[in-house]
CSV table of C-alpha atoms in Angstrom, one decimal:
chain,number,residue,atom,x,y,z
A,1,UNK,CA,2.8,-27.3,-7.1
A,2,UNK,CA,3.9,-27.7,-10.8
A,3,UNK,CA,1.1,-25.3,-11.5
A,4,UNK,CA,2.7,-22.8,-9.5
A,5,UNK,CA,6.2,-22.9,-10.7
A,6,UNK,CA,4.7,-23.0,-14.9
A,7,UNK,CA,2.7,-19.5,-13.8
A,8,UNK,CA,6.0,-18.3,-12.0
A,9,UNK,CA,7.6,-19.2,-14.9
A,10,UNK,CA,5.8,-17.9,-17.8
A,11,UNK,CA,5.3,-14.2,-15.3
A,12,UNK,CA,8.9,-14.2,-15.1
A,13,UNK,CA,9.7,-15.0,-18.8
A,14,UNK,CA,6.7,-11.9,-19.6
A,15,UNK,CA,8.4,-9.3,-16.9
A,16,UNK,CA,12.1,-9.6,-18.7
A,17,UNK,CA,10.7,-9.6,-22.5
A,18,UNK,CA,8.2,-6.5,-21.8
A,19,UNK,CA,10.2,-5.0,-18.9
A,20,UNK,CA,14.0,-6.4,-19.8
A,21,UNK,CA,16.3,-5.7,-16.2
A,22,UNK,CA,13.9,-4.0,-14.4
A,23,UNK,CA,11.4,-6.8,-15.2
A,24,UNK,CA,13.8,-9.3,-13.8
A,25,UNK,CA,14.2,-6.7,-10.6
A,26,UNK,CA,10.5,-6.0,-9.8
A,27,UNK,CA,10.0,-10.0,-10.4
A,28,UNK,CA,12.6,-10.9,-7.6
A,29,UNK,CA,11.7,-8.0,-5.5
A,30,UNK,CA,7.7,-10.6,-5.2
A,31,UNK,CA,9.8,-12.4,-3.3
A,32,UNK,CA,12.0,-10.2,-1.1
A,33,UNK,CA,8.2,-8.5,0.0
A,34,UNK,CA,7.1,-11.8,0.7
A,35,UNK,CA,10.3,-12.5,2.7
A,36,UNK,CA,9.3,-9.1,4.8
A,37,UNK,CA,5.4,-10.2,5.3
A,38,UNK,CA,6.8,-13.5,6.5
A,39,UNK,CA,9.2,-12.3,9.0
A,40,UNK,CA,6.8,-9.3,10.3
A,41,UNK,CA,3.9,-11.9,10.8
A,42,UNK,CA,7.4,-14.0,12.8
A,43,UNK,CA,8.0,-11.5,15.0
A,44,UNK,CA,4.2,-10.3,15.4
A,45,UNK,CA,3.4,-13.6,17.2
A,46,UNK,CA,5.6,-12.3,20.1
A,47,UNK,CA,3.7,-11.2,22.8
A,48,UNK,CA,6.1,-8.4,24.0
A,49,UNK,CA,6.3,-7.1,20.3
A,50,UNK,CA,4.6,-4.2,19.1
A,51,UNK,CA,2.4,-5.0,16.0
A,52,UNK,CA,1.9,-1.3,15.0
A,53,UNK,CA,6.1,-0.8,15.4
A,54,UNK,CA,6.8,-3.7,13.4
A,55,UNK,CA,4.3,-2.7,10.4
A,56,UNK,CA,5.7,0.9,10.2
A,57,UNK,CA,9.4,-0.9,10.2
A,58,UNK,CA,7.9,-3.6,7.4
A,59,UNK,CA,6.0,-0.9,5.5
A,60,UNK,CA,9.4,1.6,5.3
A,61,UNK,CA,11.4,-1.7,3.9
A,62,UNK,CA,8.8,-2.8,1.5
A,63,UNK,CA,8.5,0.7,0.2
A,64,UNK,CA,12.6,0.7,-0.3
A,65,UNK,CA,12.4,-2.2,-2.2
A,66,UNK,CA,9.9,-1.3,-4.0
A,67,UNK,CA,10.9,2.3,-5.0
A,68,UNK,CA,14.8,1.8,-5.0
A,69,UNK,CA,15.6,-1.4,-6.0
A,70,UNK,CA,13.3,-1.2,-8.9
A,71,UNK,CA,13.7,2.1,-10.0
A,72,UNK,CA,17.0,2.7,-8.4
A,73,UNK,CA,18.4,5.7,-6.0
A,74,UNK,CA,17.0,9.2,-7.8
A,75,UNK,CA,15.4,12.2,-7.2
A,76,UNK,CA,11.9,10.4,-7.7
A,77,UNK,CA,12.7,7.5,-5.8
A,78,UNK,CA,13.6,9.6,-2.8
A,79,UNK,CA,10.7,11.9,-2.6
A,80,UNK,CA,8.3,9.1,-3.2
A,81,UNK,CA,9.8,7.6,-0.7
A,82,UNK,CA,9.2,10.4,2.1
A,83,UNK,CA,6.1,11.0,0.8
A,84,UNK,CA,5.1,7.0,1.2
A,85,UNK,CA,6.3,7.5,4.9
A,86,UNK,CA,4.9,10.4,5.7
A,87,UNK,CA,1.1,9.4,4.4
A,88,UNK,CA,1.8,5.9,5.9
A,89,UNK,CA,2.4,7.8,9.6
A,90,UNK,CA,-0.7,9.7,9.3
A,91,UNK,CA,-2.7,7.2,8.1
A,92,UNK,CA,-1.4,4.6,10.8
A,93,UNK,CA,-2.7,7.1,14.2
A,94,UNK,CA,-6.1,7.4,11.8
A,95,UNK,CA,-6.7,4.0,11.0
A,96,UNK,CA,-6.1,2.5,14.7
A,97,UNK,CA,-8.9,5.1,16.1
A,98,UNK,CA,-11.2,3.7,13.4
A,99,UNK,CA,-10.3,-0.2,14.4
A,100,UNK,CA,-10.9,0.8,17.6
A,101,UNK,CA,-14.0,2.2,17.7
A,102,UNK,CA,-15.1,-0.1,14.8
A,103,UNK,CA,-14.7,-3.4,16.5
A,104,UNK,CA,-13.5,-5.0,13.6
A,105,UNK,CA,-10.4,-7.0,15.2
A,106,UNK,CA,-10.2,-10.6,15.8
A,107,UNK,CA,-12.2,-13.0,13.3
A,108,UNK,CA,-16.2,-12.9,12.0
A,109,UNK,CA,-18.8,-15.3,12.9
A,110,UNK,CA,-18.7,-17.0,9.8
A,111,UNK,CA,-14.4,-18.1,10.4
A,112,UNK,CA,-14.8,-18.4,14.1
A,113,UNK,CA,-16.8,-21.6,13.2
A,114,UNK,CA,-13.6,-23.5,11.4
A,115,UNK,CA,-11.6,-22.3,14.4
A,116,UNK,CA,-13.5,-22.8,17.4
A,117,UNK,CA,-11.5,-26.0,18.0
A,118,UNK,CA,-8.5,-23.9,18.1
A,119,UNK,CA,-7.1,-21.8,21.5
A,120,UNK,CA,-7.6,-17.5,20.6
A,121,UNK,CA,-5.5,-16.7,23.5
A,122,UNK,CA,-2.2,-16.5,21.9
A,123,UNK,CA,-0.8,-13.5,23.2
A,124,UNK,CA,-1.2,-10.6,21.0
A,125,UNK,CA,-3.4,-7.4,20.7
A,126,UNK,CA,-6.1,-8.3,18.1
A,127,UNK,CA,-7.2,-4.7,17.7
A,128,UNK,CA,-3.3,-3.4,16.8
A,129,UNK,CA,-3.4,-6.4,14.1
A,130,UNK,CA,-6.5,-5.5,12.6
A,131,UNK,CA,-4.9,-1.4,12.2
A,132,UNK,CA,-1.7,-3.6,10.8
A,133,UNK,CA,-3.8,-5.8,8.2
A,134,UNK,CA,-5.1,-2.4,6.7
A,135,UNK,CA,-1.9,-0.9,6.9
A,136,UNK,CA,-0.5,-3.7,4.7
A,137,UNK,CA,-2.7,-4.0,2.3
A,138,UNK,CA,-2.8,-0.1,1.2
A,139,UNK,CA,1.0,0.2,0.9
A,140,UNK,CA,0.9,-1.2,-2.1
A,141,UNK,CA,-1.7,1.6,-3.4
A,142,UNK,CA,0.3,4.3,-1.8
A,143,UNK,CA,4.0,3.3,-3.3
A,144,UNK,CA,2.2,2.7,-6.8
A,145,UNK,CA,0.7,6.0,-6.4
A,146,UNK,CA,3.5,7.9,-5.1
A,147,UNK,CA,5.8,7.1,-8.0
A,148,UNK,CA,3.3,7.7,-10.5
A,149,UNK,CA,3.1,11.2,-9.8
A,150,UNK,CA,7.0,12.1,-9.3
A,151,UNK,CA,8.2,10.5,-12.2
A,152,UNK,CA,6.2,12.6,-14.5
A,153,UNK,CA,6.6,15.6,-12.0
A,154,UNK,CA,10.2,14.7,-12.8
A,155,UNK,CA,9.6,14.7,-16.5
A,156,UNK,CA,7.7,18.1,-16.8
A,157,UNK,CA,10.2,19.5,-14.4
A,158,UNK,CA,13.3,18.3,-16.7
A,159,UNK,CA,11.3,20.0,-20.3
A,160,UNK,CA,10.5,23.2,-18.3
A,161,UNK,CA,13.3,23.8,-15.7
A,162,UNK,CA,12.0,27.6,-15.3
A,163,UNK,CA,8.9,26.3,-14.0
A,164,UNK,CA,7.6,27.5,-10.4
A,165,UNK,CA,7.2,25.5,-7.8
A,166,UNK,CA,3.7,26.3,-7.8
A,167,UNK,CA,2.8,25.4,-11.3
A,168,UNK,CA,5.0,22.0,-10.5
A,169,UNK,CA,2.3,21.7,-7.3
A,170,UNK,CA,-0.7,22.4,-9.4
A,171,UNK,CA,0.7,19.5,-12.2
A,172,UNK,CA,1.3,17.0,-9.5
A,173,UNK,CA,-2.6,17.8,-8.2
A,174,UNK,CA,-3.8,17.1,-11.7
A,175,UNK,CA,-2.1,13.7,-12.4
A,176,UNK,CA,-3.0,12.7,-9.3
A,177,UNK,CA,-6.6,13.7,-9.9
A,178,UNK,CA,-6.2,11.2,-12.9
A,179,UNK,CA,-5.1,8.2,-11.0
A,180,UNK,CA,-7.1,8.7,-8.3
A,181,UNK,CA,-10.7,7.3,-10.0
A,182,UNK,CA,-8.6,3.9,-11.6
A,183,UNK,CA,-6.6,3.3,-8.6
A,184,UNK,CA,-9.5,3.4,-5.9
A,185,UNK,CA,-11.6,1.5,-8.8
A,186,UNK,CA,-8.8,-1.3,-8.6
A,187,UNK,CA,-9.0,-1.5,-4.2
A,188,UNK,CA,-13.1,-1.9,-4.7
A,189,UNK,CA,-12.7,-4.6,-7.5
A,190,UNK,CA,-9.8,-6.6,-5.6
A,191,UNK,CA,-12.3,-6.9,-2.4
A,192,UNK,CA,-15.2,-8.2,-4.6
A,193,UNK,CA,-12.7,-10.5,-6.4
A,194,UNK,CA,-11.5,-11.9,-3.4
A,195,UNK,CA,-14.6,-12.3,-1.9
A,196,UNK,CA,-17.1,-13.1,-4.3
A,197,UNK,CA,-17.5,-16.6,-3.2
A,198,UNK,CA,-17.9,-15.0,0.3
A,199,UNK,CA,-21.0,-13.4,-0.9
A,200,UNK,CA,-22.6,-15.8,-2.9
A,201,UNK,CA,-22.2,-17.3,0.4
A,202,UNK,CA,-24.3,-15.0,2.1
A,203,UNK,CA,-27.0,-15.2,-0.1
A,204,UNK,CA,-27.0,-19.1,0.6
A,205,UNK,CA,-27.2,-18.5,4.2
A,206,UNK,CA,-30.5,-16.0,3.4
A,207,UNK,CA,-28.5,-12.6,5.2
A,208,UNK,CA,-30.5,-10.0,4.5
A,209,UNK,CA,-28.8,-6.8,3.1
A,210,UNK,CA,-28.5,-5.7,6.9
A,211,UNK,CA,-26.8,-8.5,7.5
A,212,UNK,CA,-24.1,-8.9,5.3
A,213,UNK,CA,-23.5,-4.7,5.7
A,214,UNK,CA,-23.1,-5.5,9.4
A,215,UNK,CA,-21.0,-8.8,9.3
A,216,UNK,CA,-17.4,-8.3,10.7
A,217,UNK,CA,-16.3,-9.7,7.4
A,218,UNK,CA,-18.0,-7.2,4.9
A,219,UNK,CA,-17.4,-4.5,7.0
A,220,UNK,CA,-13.7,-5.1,7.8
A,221,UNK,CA,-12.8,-5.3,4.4
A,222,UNK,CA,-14.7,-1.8,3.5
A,223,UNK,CA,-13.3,0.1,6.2
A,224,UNK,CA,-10.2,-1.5,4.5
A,225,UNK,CA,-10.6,-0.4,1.3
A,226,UNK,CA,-11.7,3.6,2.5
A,227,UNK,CA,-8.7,3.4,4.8
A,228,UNK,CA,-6.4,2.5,1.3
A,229,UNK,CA,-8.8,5.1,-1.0
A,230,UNK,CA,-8.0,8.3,1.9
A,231,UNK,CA,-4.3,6.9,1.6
A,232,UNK,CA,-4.7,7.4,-2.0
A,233,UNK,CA,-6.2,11.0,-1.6
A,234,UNK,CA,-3.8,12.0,1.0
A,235,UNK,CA,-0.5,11.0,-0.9
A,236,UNK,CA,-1.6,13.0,-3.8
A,237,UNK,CA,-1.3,16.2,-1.9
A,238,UNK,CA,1.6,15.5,-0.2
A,239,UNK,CA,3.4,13.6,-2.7
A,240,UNK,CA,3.2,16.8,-5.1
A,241,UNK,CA,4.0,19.2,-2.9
A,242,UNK,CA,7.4,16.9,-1.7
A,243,UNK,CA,8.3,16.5,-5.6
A,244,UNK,CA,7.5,20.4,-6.1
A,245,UNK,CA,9.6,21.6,-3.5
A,246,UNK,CA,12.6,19.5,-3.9
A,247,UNK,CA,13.2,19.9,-7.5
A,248,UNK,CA,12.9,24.0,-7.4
A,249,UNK,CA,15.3,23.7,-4.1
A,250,UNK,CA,17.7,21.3,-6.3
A,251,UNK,CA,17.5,24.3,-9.4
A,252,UNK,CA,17.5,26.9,-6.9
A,253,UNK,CA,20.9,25.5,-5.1
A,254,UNK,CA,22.5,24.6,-8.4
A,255,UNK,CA,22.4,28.7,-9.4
A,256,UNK,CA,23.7,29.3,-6.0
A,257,UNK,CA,26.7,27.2,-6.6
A,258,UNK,CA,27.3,28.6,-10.5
């Protein structure tokens, strides 16, 4: 425990001297997500609650917090926003076909062991969990990747007002063809970081390379972290052509007015 609090500690003391008040902000907002992941998971355990509901609900909150109460209420905040919605909407229809017809719901052969002594049948739809558990864990991606392209959209826009929306499209495309290698990079090295003592664990047990490809484990976490990388590819698009549109509407609107 007092490990814990000294880490807690010295990340908060780091986040306000690099980041100053929005260091302190993105610090306490940890906790506010966590609060939302704790009371989704609440509410999942009820059998006449819709898992898939409640993780679009949990997702469009985290992504407020994230986007507005860090960076506050602004033209970048509000198109990464929509954009962050709209990619998490298509990729939630995509992502439960692919649980389905995976099979990947429910728990692998090598947890089921620790929890055989435990009852399964509690009440709620394994495969709409499984589409939730990758849902979560790519809206971090998405949000980081959203606002990285409309706040420099926002900054070439604001040097160049006179630019065309296309132009502002084609900029958007080309930061987000930038971000796109690191940020799928960081999804594949926070699998094998998480997991690496599950694979030295495989090679314990002998599994063949057949094996561990086809272990609900390994694969459940791959299909996770292609679910995340397509979010990734998918929010570039449609994140740019939000930004793009939105800021030449603003400029078009405010000659109207003059």
């Amino acid at each position: 425990m007092n490990v814990l609090v000294w880490l807690a500690a010295i990340l908060f003391i780091l986040m306000i001297l690099i980041g100053g008040k929005k260091g302190a902000r993105s610090f306490f907002s940890l906790f506010l997500n966590f609060v939302v992941l704790l009371l989704t998971i609440l509410f999942m355990t009820d059998p006449n609650a819709d898992p898939i509901i409640l993780t679009l609900i949990a997702c469009a909150v985290i992504s407020f917090i994230n986007l507005f109460y860090i960076n506050e209420m602004n033209s970048k905040t509000i198109t990464a926003f929509i954009s962050t919605i709209i990619t998490i909407v298509i990729l939630l229809f995509f992502i439960d076909m692919v649980t389905r017809n995976a099979m990947i719901q429910g728990f692998g052969e090598e947890e089921i062991e620790e929890l055989s002594i435990f009852s399964l049948y509690i009440g709620v739809d394994f495969v709409k969990i499984g589409a939730s558990v990758i849902i979560m864990s790519t809206i971090g991606a998405i949000t980081d990747v959203a606002i990285s392209i409309t706040s420099p959209m926002r900054e070439i826009f604001n040097h160049n007002p006179l630019i065309s929306r296309k132009d502002l499209f084609t900029s958007g495309l080309s930061i987000g063809k930038d971000i796109l290698g690191t940020n799928t990079n960081t999804l594949f090295f926070a699998f094998f970081g998480g997991y690496l003592g599950l694979l030295i664990w495989f090679k314990h047990l002998s599994y063949s390379v057949g094996e561990i490809v086809n272990s609900k484990v390994f694969s459940a976490e791959m299909i996770s972290i292609f679910c995340a990388g397509i979010g990734i590819a998918l929010i570039i698009p449609i994140a740019s052509w939000i930004n793009a549109y939105f800021l030449v509407k603003t400029r078009e609107n405010n000659k109207i007015f003059k």
